């Protein structure tokens, strides 16, 4: 086992980059998409199946795990990797974003956040120090700073104050994280859609020094155009030799646009959540498998996809089990979506490595414009 | 592919028997337990995982499939085997039992049953002829006669009239089934707990002639002792050289008792349904994994079991995902239960073949009496 956390850029094409993060638990090929395993499971998937799609790393949610089964319990049981049977890298968020989303259930002060559990109403507190402790107890490979993030739109003063609080918390997170060989701590850039605030945030983070840098506070309702505008400068405000992680993104075209703008890592619940409601991502756009037009269709969801849903079943079957709310519907549709996302990342990595990312993007957009295969 | 449906007894030990049913789609080792794939899926399992537990045959439900996605649609798509990606034998029930369970939603006459769908209230009709047609459209390997079954307790006159109606329907089922090489039609003995009515039913069925004979109308509330009393004579009223199928049974000790009394085939939703509610079947009895005593238990559910739930996860993990109602909880617990049931059948087949079934039963009951492993 390599003891160090490291990042090596291997090629770039325009602003897009491909490379490799090294951790003691295995390599992460970038650009990387991280499936979300909120509560110790990627919903509807066995971990070996997640790995079979090509995922190198999962994301776990501090907020959910601290409430149930609790970080202390996971620690006693030997850590999150063994608990959920995933021995490769895990990134955990800090709990900040999800606690902020609780609205009336949480109360923010300069030191941290007090909140009530959505499960049983019990009272809890998160601070930068406690978030670092929880992520250590979980055994996370990539730990995220505890931060605060306003939902957009918000006025500039609110965004600036929030960003500066998050930068104070980033310094406290770094101090609390300490030095843990083989484990990485990522800072999170904030500043909303304000270029100068993003620059100030990036400077604060660089001064503290992190193993990687996340772009936070996007994909919170601002729309793709505004997000892309921000991504036209935000990644380049961050160190070029460290991984850049765009949090909570996104739809396939969001991901492609983010990679084109220099992002190396992403995560999103969309492929898993959509699978459970009958939405499939394909080269030709989104297919709602519950739509009546699929009821008699003997063809696969996507003949070019190698996932079990596409290899072994018809659209008619997927339509049936998804409409009947059978568990296998969630299982197969989730598998397909995760496979699609990982194939997307592999396609981009190959295209960037070979200097043909523009052509790859043109093909990606052309296939989507074509639309789904017509009714037989 | 062998063209014929056949049954060969290989050994017996007391009244218990072991053998092999041959079908064009593969062999069925008996005593056999058939997992239930109600609506074109064994809930929570991929079919290759069902096969991995050792299942040779699945059961499909005519009632559910005729309503959704409909038998005609499955026929157009090439049959149930391809539709659900299970190329081995499938037995379908006739729809009779489930339609009778609809209570106020169904109306019985001498020709058949009219009923309303539990899904959308639409009106449907089943007769012996229509049930045979549906099971043919599904592509079922083992077709069941359309019958009627009163719930117990019921008075003798009601049971006798119902049995005689079912025997008339058995003759009509046979005529409608015709001659379909490689496909089998099973008659269903009725008669409640009345030995002479069971004998009369068996005589009527023998006179018509079937590839196999089911024991119907048990496991409907009469209790294990009454069921075993009935199984002390019912199987032997049926031809010894044909498979005997006890419908809808049961708990592990029901199954062992039925095999000891000469039953060759069984089906039940218990292992799958229980898996979804956190109940695990083990050598030491039922374990409710949601019980708080498992929350910190690092040990496997059953160290002797080879299923993924037992190989890769702790009781603490299964407790967590089952309590949190995560899909993987249903997946893993169902897999375990189906593995337990198939291991049970394999154990009995081996013991009968080697003439040590009494000793096997003694061990089975002793392990259950021991109870679950104590809290660490």
XYZ file of C-alpha atoms in Angstrom:
752
model
C 0.000 0.000 0.000
C 1.173 3.469 -0.896
C 1.107 5.578 2.233
C 0.717 8.956 0.598
C -2.180 10.878 -0.860
C -1.096 12.318 -4.182
C -2.422 13.780 -7.422
C -0.728 13.530 -10.812
C -2.000 15.334 -13.885
C -1.450 13.181 -16.947
C -2.840 15.242 -19.810
C -4.860 18.320 -20.526
C -6.861 19.439 -23.533
C -7.979 23.039 -23.409
C -8.970 23.588 -19.771
C -10.000 19.921 -19.390
C -7.607 17.681 -17.439
C -7.126 14.000 -16.814
C -5.002 12.464 -14.116
C -4.841 10.176 -11.153
C -5.286 10.568 -7.408
C -3.281 8.054 -5.412
C -4.467 6.927 -1.981
C -3.527 3.985 0.228
C -6.912 2.468 -0.664
C -6.461 2.709 -4.414
C -6.289 5.067 -7.350
C -8.965 7.478 -8.485
C -8.917 8.208 -12.194
C -9.921 11.790 -12.935
C -12.198 13.276 -14.058
C -14.020 11.102 -11.522
C -17.707 10.746 -10.744
C -18.424 9.651 -7.176
C -21.691 7.752 -6.599
C -23.391 8.837 -3.398
C -23.653 6.269 -0.601
C -25.573 8.459 1.815
C -26.250 6.145 4.741
C -23.638 3.435 4.208
C -25.104 2.155 0.929
C -25.404 3.351 -2.638
C -29.174 2.899 -2.714
C -30.254 -0.213 -4.628
C -26.717 -1.452 -5.370
C -24.326 -3.979 -3.896
C -20.895 -2.365 -3.547
C -19.328 -4.919 -5.891
C -21.831 -3.824 -8.532
C -20.933 -0.171 -7.971
C -17.303 -1.103 -8.493
C -18.226 -3.087 -11.635
C -19.573 0.111 -13.205
C -16.062 1.579 -12.916
C -16.420 3.730 -9.802
C -13.105 4.315 -8.009
C -14.525 6.202 -5.028
C -17.806 6.685 -3.170
C -19.178 9.623 -1.224
C -20.619 9.175 2.258
C -22.764 11.731 4.106
C -21.591 12.812 7.533
C -25.007 14.189 8.466
C -26.844 10.906 7.833
C -24.179 8.654 9.303
C -23.723 10.723 12.482
C -27.439 10.334 13.218
C -27.701 6.660 12.243
C -25.880 4.410 12.990
C -23.584 7.146 14.488
C -19.884 7.702 13.843
C -18.916 6.192 17.191
C -20.711 2.938 16.330
C -19.083 2.763 12.894
C -15.711 3.371 14.540
C -16.294 0.572 17.065
C -17.177 -1.699 14.146
C -13.902 -0.883 12.386
C -14.824 2.046 10.136
C -17.106 2.790 7.230
C -15.170 0.800 4.616
C -15.590 -2.547 6.346
C -19.058 -1.665 7.582
C -20.380 -1.147 4.059
C -18.020 -3.614 2.334
C -16.259 -1.038 0.135
C -12.486 -1.182 0.513
C -11.656 1.565 -1.978
C -11.498 5.297 -1.267
C -14.396 7.106 0.393
C -14.888 10.868 0.458
C -17.159 12.218 3.173
C -18.842 15.566 3.110
C -18.699 17.664 6.275
C -22.389 17.640 7.123
C -22.484 21.409 6.640
C -24.485 21.551 3.454
C -27.117 19.106 4.656
C -27.482 20.709 8.063
C -27.976 24.105 6.399
C -30.732 22.554 4.277
C -32.723 21.736 7.418
C -34.106 25.296 7.493
C -36.097 25.903 10.659
C -34.582 22.817 12.296
C -31.121 24.413 12.622
C -29.534 27.408 14.329
C -26.244 28.849 13.141
C -23.697 30.676 15.319
C -20.087 31.679 14.758
C -18.855 28.493 16.406
C -21.060 25.962 14.583
C -24.597 24.746 14.049
C -27.161 23.207 16.381
C -29.877 21.192 14.680
C -32.609 18.639 15.124
C -32.471 15.196 13.535
C -34.949 14.653 10.671
C -35.301 11.064 11.938
C -36.353 11.507 15.562
C -36.080 15.233 16.366
C -33.117 14.686 18.708
C -30.731 17.647 19.144
C -27.205 17.596 17.713
C -24.328 20.004 17.148
C -21.753 20.268 14.403
C -18.647 22.438 14.555
C -15.525 22.256 12.407
C -13.857 20.252 15.169
C -16.746 17.826 15.579
C -17.054 17.362 11.816
C -13.341 16.472 11.631
C -13.793 14.033 14.511
C -16.768 12.339 12.861
C -15.009 12.021 9.518
C -11.984 10.541 11.320
C -14.196 8.041 13.156
C -15.773 7.044 9.851
C -12.296 6.422 8.420
C -12.853 8.738 5.464
C -9.999 8.940 2.937
C -10.915 12.406 1.715
C -12.290 14.665 4.430
C -14.154 17.876 3.606
C -13.874 21.105 5.601
C -16.944 22.104 7.583
C -18.521 25.029 5.799
C -21.643 27.103 5.458
C -23.365 27.765 2.171
C -26.279 30.135 1.470
C -28.857 29.111 -1.110
C -28.926 31.361 -4.178
C -30.097 33.955 -4.904
C -28.718 35.736 -1.827
C -27.444 39.275 -1.504
C -23.734 39.997 -1.790
C -23.304 40.871 1.891
C -24.859 37.581 2.973
C -22.644 35.666 0.518
C -19.509 37.499 1.639
C -20.230 37.001 5.348
C -21.013 33.360 4.808
C -17.848 32.825 2.765
C -15.685 34.508 5.425
C -17.252 32.393 8.155
C -16.549 29.295 6.046
C -12.922 30.381 5.618
C -12.576 30.756 9.401
C -14.056 27.290 9.724
C -11.659 25.994 7.034
C -8.722 27.131 9.186
C -10.288 25.450 12.248
C -10.948 22.317 10.172
C -7.310 22.192 9.105
C -6.104 22.605 12.684
C -8.461 19.917 13.931
C -7.631 17.539 11.078
C -3.941 17.693 11.950
C -1.558 15.459 10.076
C -2.977 12.081 9.037
C -0.739 10.373 6.467
C -2.717 8.766 3.670
C -5.787 10.861 4.454
C -6.582 14.099 2.657
C -8.389 17.266 3.687
C -10.079 19.363 1.019
C -10.918 23.043 1.401
C -14.138 24.398 -0.060
C -14.247 27.599 -2.060
C -17.355 29.724 -1.526
C -18.445 33.147 -2.761
C -21.590 32.421 -4.737
C -21.512 33.900 -8.217
C -19.240 36.793 -7.199
C -15.888 36.481 -8.918
C -13.968 38.631 -6.426
C -15.426 36.781 -3.433
C -14.476 33.466 -5.077
C -10.940 34.867 -5.563
C -10.769 35.977 -1.923
C -11.976 32.549 -0.806
C -9.413 30.793 -2.997
C -6.634 32.964 -1.527
C -7.694 32.151 2.022
C -7.747 28.433 1.229
C -4.357 28.481 -0.535
C -2.888 30.257 2.469
C -4.155 27.489 4.769
C -3.070 24.763 2.348
C -5.109 21.665 1.457
C -4.664 18.378 -0.408
C -7.463 19.345 -2.766
C -9.958 22.122 -3.333
C -13.688 21.932 -3.787
C -15.950 24.416 -5.490
C -18.916 24.750 -3.165
C -22.125 26.713 -3.289
C -23.033 25.873 -6.890
C -25.874 23.685 -8.193
C -28.111 25.298 -5.581
C -30.667 26.769 -7.955
C -28.638 29.222 -10.039
C -29.113 27.360 -13.332
C -26.597 25.852 -15.732
C -25.657 29.089 -17.523
C -24.817 30.892 -14.280
C -22.933 27.844 -13.012
C -20.884 27.617 -16.198
C -20.133 31.366 -16.012
C -18.752 30.808 -12.519
C -16.824 27.739 -13.669
C -15.211 29.886 -16.343
C -13.065 31.418 -13.581
C -13.502 29.505 -10.298
C -11.373 26.406 -11.083
C -8.460 28.535 -12.255
C -8.488 30.493 -9.011
C -7.535 27.220 -7.304
C -4.094 25.548 -7.421
C -3.551 23.782 -10.761
C -1.578 20.937 -9.231
C -4.313 19.857 -6.814
C -7.636 18.092 -7.579
C -10.668 20.330 -8.036
C -13.950 18.932 -6.868
C -17.280 20.423 -7.930
C -19.758 19.432 -5.223
C -23.239 18.082 -5.975
C -23.053 18.191 -9.792
C -24.946 17.044 -11.742
C -26.819 16.170 -14.947
C -24.675 14.621 -17.704
C -24.354 17.894 -19.620
C -23.462 19.744 -16.389
C -20.691 17.226 -15.860
C -19.337 17.530 -19.366
C -19.376 21.317 -19.128
C -17.638 21.221 -15.759
C -14.906 18.897 -17.015
C -14.437 21.183 -20.014
C -13.812 23.991 -17.482
C -11.148 22.164 -15.519
C -13.057 20.188 -12.861
C -11.577 16.832 -11.764
C -14.164 15.335 -9.397
C -17.931 15.423 -8.993
C -20.708 13.710 -7.079
C -24.476 13.715 -7.404
C -27.510 11.715 -6.256
C -29.102 12.122 -9.688
C -28.186 8.751 -11.253
C -29.254 6.809 -8.173
C -32.329 8.870 -7.270
C -33.533 8.988 -10.884
C -33.122 5.236 -11.198
C -35.592 4.760 -8.378
C -38.208 6.892 -10.157
C -37.829 5.333 -13.589
C -35.603 7.958 -15.233
C -32.739 6.572 -17.290
C -29.806 8.576 -18.607
C -28.722 7.553 -22.086
C -26.546 8.917 -24.890
C -29.767 10.207 -26.394
C -31.009 12.026 -23.322
C -33.335 11.105 -20.491
C -35.764 8.211 -20.980
C -38.756 7.941 -18.658
C -39.162 4.170 -18.692
C -42.604 4.423 -17.067
C -43.938 6.130 -20.196
C -46.568 3.984 -21.942
C -44.589 3.929 -25.187
C -42.142 1.447 -23.654
C -44.771 -1.090 -22.555
C -44.376 -3.348 -25.597
C -40.848 -2.444 -26.637
C -38.651 -5.558 -26.893
C -35.478 -3.518 -27.398
C -32.929 -2.722 -24.694
C -32.831 0.655 -22.995
C -29.512 1.315 -24.752
C -28.069 -1.317 -27.080
C -24.588 0.177 -26.654
C -24.585 -0.111 -22.847
C -22.996 -3.093 -21.120
C -24.949 -2.930 -17.839
C -27.214 -5.858 -16.812
C -30.369 -3.780 -17.374
C -29.409 -3.265 -21.019
C -27.825 -6.687 -21.613
C -30.534 -8.863 -20.095
C -33.852 -7.024 -20.241
C -36.190 -5.242 -22.631
C -37.591 -1.767 -22.188
C -40.929 -3.534 -21.756
C -39.601 -5.401 -18.705
C -38.020 -2.293 -17.186
C -41.293 -0.455 -17.819
C -43.245 -3.213 -16.076
C -41.085 -3.500 -12.968
C -40.627 0.250 -12.619
C -44.376 0.879 -12.899
C -45.099 -1.980 -10.476
C -42.545 -0.416 -8.073
C -40.688 -3.715 -7.846
C -37.288 -3.492 -6.139
C -35.595 -4.925 -9.226
C -36.785 -1.849 -11.122
C -34.778 0.396 -8.788
C -31.847 -2.021 -8.880
C -31.604 -2.253 -12.671
C -32.322 1.396 -13.446
C -29.817 2.574 -10.826
C -27.188 0.194 -12.193
C -27.776 1.497 -15.691
C -27.507 5.139 -14.626
C -24.312 4.563 -12.659
C -22.888 2.672 -15.632
C -23.840 5.539 -17.917
C -22.139 8.087 -15.645
C -18.967 6.006 -15.345
C -18.885 5.390 -19.113
C -19.262 9.128 -19.581
C -16.244 9.780 -17.328
C -14.175 7.061 -19.036
C -15.049 8.539 -22.429
C -13.925 11.999 -21.311
C -10.710 10.694 -19.743
C -9.815 8.910 -22.981
C -10.684 11.892 -25.161
C -8.689 14.330 -23.011
C -5.704 11.969 -22.943
C -5.800 11.763 -26.740
C -6.368 15.487 -27.281
C -9.760 15.025 -28.936
C -12.056 16.354 -26.229
C -13.659 18.963 -28.526
C -14.670 16.238 -30.982
C -15.898 14.074 -28.093
C -18.057 16.928 -26.818
C -19.476 17.538 -30.298
C -20.468 13.849 -30.532
C -21.952 13.938 -27.032
C -24.166 16.897 -27.879
C -25.091 15.509 -31.320
C -26.275 12.200 -29.846
C -28.430 14.049 -27.323
C -29.907 16.248 -30.052
C -30.899 13.096 -31.952
C -33.218 12.087 -29.128
C -34.286 8.648 -27.926
C -34.739 5.794 -30.408
C -38.184 6.035 -32.034
C -41.092 3.806 -31.125
C -40.841 0.481 -33.033
C -32.643 -30.239 -24.876
C -34.673 -33.164 -23.580
C -38.171 -32.915 -24.983
C -40.006 -34.762 -22.268
C -41.214 -33.893 -18.797
C -40.287 -36.712 -16.463
C -39.824 -37.568 -12.788
C -37.399 -40.136 -11.401
C -37.298 -41.134 -7.753
C -33.718 -41.769 -6.691
C -33.993 -42.700 -3.030
C -36.406 -42.776 -0.169
C -35.951 -42.849 3.579
C -39.123 -43.550 5.522
C -41.794 -41.592 3.691
C -39.271 -38.946 2.563
C -38.166 -39.098 -1.054
C -35.478 -37.546 -3.226
C -35.417 -37.487 -6.987
C -35.247 -35.417 -10.094
C -37.780 -33.808 -12.401
C -36.555 -33.487 -15.975
C -37.828 -30.700 -18.193
C -36.575 -29.241 -21.478
C -35.464 -26.191 -19.484
C -33.424 -28.119 -16.946
C -33.610 -30.464 -14.004
C -35.362 -29.860 -10.721
C -33.815 -31.666 -7.772
C -36.450 -32.801 -5.282
C -37.404 -32.085 -2.584
C -37.444 -28.655 -4.221
C -38.263 -25.242 -2.820
C -39.555 -22.777 -5.403
C -38.954 -19.078 -4.691
C -41.957 -16.960 -5.616
C -41.542 -14.503 -8.487
C -45.013 -13.028 -8.292
C -44.967 -10.303 -10.899
C -42.029 -11.349 -13.059
C -39.392 -10.858 -10.349
C -38.354 -12.541 -7.135
C -38.631 -9.348 -5.092
C -35.253 -7.803 -4.330
C -33.189 -10.354 -6.280
C -31.578 -10.540 -9.696
C -32.461 -13.900 -11.267
C -28.792 -14.910 -11.469
C -28.604 -14.414 -7.700
C -31.685 -16.595 -7.199
C -29.989 -19.269 -9.270
C -26.780 -18.845 -7.244
C -28.667 -19.836 -4.090
C -29.380 -23.203 -5.746
C -32.955 -22.693 -6.958
C -33.856 -24.909 -9.918
C -37.325 -23.490 -10.526
C -39.359 -20.360 -9.816
C -43.063 -19.856 -9.284
C -44.973 -17.138 -11.163
C -48.461 -15.887 -10.282
C -51.080 -15.995 -13.004
C -53.302 -13.539 -11.173
C -50.666 -10.808 -10.943
C -49.224 -11.333 -14.413
C -52.626 -11.414 -16.165
C -53.389 -7.985 -14.722
C -49.943 -6.479 -15.280
C -48.243 -6.622 -17.748
C -50.875 -9.117 -19.082
C -50.288 -12.576 -20.528
C -50.814 -11.367 -24.083
C -48.052 -8.784 -23.696
C -45.656 -11.323 -22.208
C -46.477 -13.673 -25.094
C -45.782 -10.949 -27.666
C -42.451 -10.330 -25.936
C -41.518 -14.015 -26.219
C -42.722 -15.489 -22.930
C -42.056 -15.113 -19.237
C -38.629 -16.778 -19.220
C -37.007 -14.240 -21.537
C -39.057 -11.376 -20.111
C -37.694 -11.923 -16.603
C -34.306 -13.366 -17.661
C -34.792 -16.801 -16.091
C -34.223 -19.610 -18.563
C -34.852 -22.492 -16.182
C -38.213 -24.056 -15.322
C -41.126 -21.919 -14.172
C -44.261 -23.201 -12.469
C -47.298 -20.950 -12.621
C -50.247 -21.162 -10.316
C -53.705 -21.007 -11.861
C -54.846 -17.714 -10.380
C -57.601 -19.539 -8.520
C -56.248 -19.236 -5.005
C -55.439 -15.549 -5.314
C -58.756 -14.674 -6.937
C -60.595 -16.484 -4.139
C -58.636 -14.392 -1.628
C -60.136 -11.208 -3.085
C -63.274 -11.694 -0.964
C -65.920 -9.141 -1.865
C -64.120 -8.315 -5.097
C -64.979 -11.694 -6.709
C -68.071 -13.659 -7.694
C -67.949 -17.415 -8.169
C -70.201 -19.438 -10.490
C -70.031 -23.002 -11.757
C -68.196 -21.909 -14.889
C -65.545 -19.703 -13.302
C -64.876 -16.511 -11.358
C -65.441 -12.849 -12.179
C -63.342 -10.420 -10.191
C -62.051 -6.906 -9.938
C -58.359 -6.046 -10.190
C -56.744 -4.940 -6.912
C -54.649 -2.517 -9.018
C -57.275 -0.491 -10.869
C -60.677 -2.074 -10.162
C -61.051 -3.284 -13.756
C -63.235 -6.389 -14.305
C -61.733 -9.753 -15.292
C -62.818 -13.356 -15.592
C -61.001 -16.613 -14.986
C -62.264 -20.034 -16.022
C -60.340 -23.289 -16.328
C -60.011 -22.633 -20.058
C -58.817 -19.033 -19.626
C -56.341 -20.035 -16.914
C -54.861 -22.687 -19.257
C -54.643 -20.089 -22.024
C -52.877 -17.563 -19.785
C -50.386 -20.122 -18.509
C -49.693 -21.178 -22.124
C -49.143 -17.548 -23.150
C -46.734 -17.109 -20.241
C -44.795 -20.164 -21.435
C -45.041 -21.927 -18.084
C -43.259 -25.285 -17.810
C -45.493 -26.605 -15.051
C -49.103 -25.476 -15.350
C -51.533 -25.781 -12.453
C -55.207 -26.709 -12.796
C -57.696 -23.948 -12.087
C -59.307 -24.714 -8.745
C -61.318 -23.285 -5.922
C -60.303 -23.467 -2.300
C -62.308 -22.511 0.791
C -60.486 -20.998 3.724
C -60.515 -23.130 6.860
C -62.399 -23.659 9.077
C -65.325 -24.375 6.761
C -68.132 -26.906 7.159
C -67.866 -30.281 5.517
C -70.599 -29.593 2.962
C -68.863 -26.439 1.787
C -65.525 -28.293 1.552
C -67.084 -31.212 -0.343
C -68.937 -28.977 -2.808
C -65.838 -26.886 -3.382
C -63.693 -29.993 -3.903
C -66.153 -31.441 -6.435
C -66.309 -28.157 -8.320
C -62.501 -28.121 -8.395
C -62.468 -31.687 -9.761
C -64.878 -30.670 -12.548
C -62.561 -27.789 -13.265
C -59.574 -30.152 -13.194
C -61.182 -32.183 -16.007
C -61.856 -28.988 -17.956
C -58.279 -27.824 -17.295
C -56.913 -31.100 -18.669
C -59.089 -30.871 -21.797
C -58.065 -27.252 -22.375
C -54.372 -27.962 -21.722
C -54.350 -30.641 -24.421
C -51.050 -32.242 -25.306
C -48.000 -29.986 -25.030
C -44.756 -31.996 -25.103
C -42.224 -30.754 -22.587
C -44.903 -28.952 -20.572
C -46.612 -30.495 -17.571
C -50.056 -30.090 -16.052
C -50.512 -30.731 -12.341
C -53.834 -31.585 -10.716
C -54.648 -30.189 -7.276
C -56.101 -32.362 -4.523
C -58.659 -30.614 -2.314
C -60.883 -31.787 0.535
C -59.744 -29.698 3.479
C -58.913 -31.807 6.520
C -61.426 -34.551 5.606
C -59.578 -37.743 4.807
C -62.379 -39.284 2.745
C -62.859 -36.114 0.703
C -59.099 -36.008 0.042
C -59.326 -39.653 -1.073
C -62.247 -38.903 -3.367
C -60.358 -35.922 -4.800
C -57.247 -38.037 -5.380
C -59.320 -40.675 -7.178
C -60.893 -38.069 -9.445
C -57.460 -36.655 -10.293
C -55.903 -40.075 -10.948
C -58.776 -40.876 -13.289
C -58.116 -37.723 -15.288
C -54.352 -38.268 -15.222
C -51.716 -35.564 -14.606
C -47.944 -35.162 -14.783
C -47.873 -34.279 -11.119
C -50.215 -33.768 -8.185
C -50.470 -30.875 -5.808
C -51.887 -30.864 -2.312
C -54.022 -27.735 -2.168
C -56.091 -26.116 0.524
C -53.523 -26.386 3.319
C -51.542 -23.622 5.027
C -54.738 -21.566 5.058
C -55.020 -21.114 8.797
C -55.416 -24.671 10.113
C -52.114 -24.690 12.029
C -49.105 -26.964 11.733
C -50.484 -29.896 13.747
C -53.630 -30.126 11.617
C -51.591 -29.744 8.455
C -49.218 -32.530 9.490
C -52.192 -34.759 10.376
C -53.483 -34.253 6.864
C -50.028 -34.844 5.377
C -49.933 -38.157 7.218
C -52.347 -39.496 4.584
C -52.779 -37.007 1.734
C -49.468 -37.591 -0.117
C -49.964 -41.351 -0.113
C -53.395 -40.968 -1.678
C -51.576 -39.567 -4.721
C -49.557 -41.610 -7.262
C -46.149 -42.519 -5.847
C -44.395 -42.207 -9.195
C -45.380 -38.582 -9.797
C -44.132 -35.432 -8.021
C -46.214 -34.224 -5.083
C -46.355 -30.482 -4.584
C -47.546 -28.894 -1.341
C -48.737 -25.417 -2.256
C -47.852 -22.308 -0.255
C -45.715 -23.968 2.444
C -44.026 -22.728 4.525
C -41.842 -22.051 7.527
C -38.638 -24.128 7.711
C -40.101 -26.621 10.176
C -43.260 -26.920 8.050
C -41.058 -27.781 5.104
C -39.042 -30.372 6.984
C -42.237 -31.976 8.299
C -43.763 -32.016 4.826
C -40.693 -33.633 3.275
C -40.728 -36.226 6.061
C -44.304 -37.021 4.958
C -43.487 -37.561 1.295
C -43.779 -34.098 -0.289
C -41.450 -33.321 -3.237
C -42.075 -29.658 -4.041
C -43.049 -26.521 -2.145
C -43.278 -22.763 -2.604
C -43.759 -19.880 -0.218
C -43.368 -16.097 -0.080
C -42.030 -16.338 3.469
C -38.260 -16.134 2.769
C -38.669 -13.193 0.395
C -41.372 -11.317 2.312
C -39.623 -11.818 5.648
C -36.376 -10.561 4.176
C -38.042 -7.267 3.389
C -39.213 -6.846 6.983
C -35.936 -7.767 8.639
C -36.701 -11.378 9.578
C -33.881 -13.837 8.897
C -34.202 -17.604 8.942
C -31.200 -19.362 10.440
C -30.295 -22.795 11.754
C -31.042 -21.400 15.189
C -34.477 -20.047 14.378
C -35.783 -16.665 13.306
C -33.629 -13.594 13.923
C -35.280 -10.172 13.848
C -32.322 -8.146 12.648
C -34.069 -4.873 13.542
C -33.888 -5.796 17.218
C -31.646 -3.381 19.162
C -29.404 -6.215 20.382
C -27.850 -6.443 16.888
C -26.917 -2.747 16.604
C -23.304 -3.214 17.704
C -22.785 -6.859 16.796
C -19.758 -7.285 14.509
C -20.522 -10.964 13.864
C -22.236 -12.310 10.743
C -25.890 -13.259 10.785
C -24.824 -16.906 10.408
C -21.127 -17.750 10.233
C -21.943 -21.051 8.504
C -23.879 -19.450 5.650
C -22.201 -18.696 2.337
C -24.554 -15.936 1.142
C -23.219 -12.392 0.569
C -25.129 -11.033 3.586
C -23.288 -13.448 5.870
C -19.923 -13.374 4.067
C -19.544 -9.614 3.670
C -21.529 -7.870 6.390
C -21.998 -7.740 10.139
C -25.284 -8.045 11.984
C -24.727 -4.396 12.881
C -24.747 -3.423 9.196
C -27.815 -5.525 8.402
C -29.508 -3.981 11.449
C -28.649 -0.483 10.241
C -29.804 -0.883 6.624
C -32.910 -2.830 7.570
C -33.927 -0.226 10.163
C -33.167 2.601 7.731
C -35.319 0.771 5.130
C -32.485 0.881 2.626
C -33.023 -1.271 -0.473
C -29.811 -3.175 0.235
C -31.403 -4.362 3.484
C -34.166 -6.091 1.520
C -31.651 -7.370 -1.028
C -29.260 -8.917 1.481
C -31.860 -10.313 3.873
C -33.854 -11.840 1.009
C -30.697 -13.384 -0.433
C -29.850 -14.864 2.938
C -33.319 -16.331 3.420
C -33.410 -17.864 -0.046
C -29.932 -19.292 0.561
C -31.090 -20.732 3.868
C -34.115 -22.370 2.238
C -32.052 -23.839 -0.605
C -29.391 -25.087 1.817
C -32.188 -26.681 3.832
C -33.461 -28.518 0.743
C -29.942 -29.584 -0.270
C -29.334 -30.883 3.239
C -32.527 -32.916 3.151
C -31.818 -34.302 -0.332
C -28.379 -35.451 0.794
C -29.677 -36.971 4.010
C -32.484 -38.846 2.271
C -30.105 -40.133 -0.406
C -27.788 -41.432 2.320
C -30.547 -42.898 4.485
C -29.844 -40.596 7.430
C -32.874 -38.334 7.318
C -33.939 -39.116 10.891
C -30.545 -38.010 12.188
C -30.673 -34.922 9.971
C -34.074 -33.999 11.400
C -32.837 -34.485 14.943
C -29.924 -32.106 14.245
C -32.266 -29.602 12.614
C -34.539 -29.519 15.657
C -31.640 -29.472 18.119
C -30.045 -26.436 16.436
C -33.361 -24.588 16.585
C -33.815 -25.459 20.231
C -30.387 -23.963 20.956
C -31.622 -20.549 19.851
C -29.753 -17.663 18.273
C -26.140 -16.958 19.218
C -26.009 -14.950 22.441
C -25.240 -11.247 22.571
C -21.473 -10.665 22.551
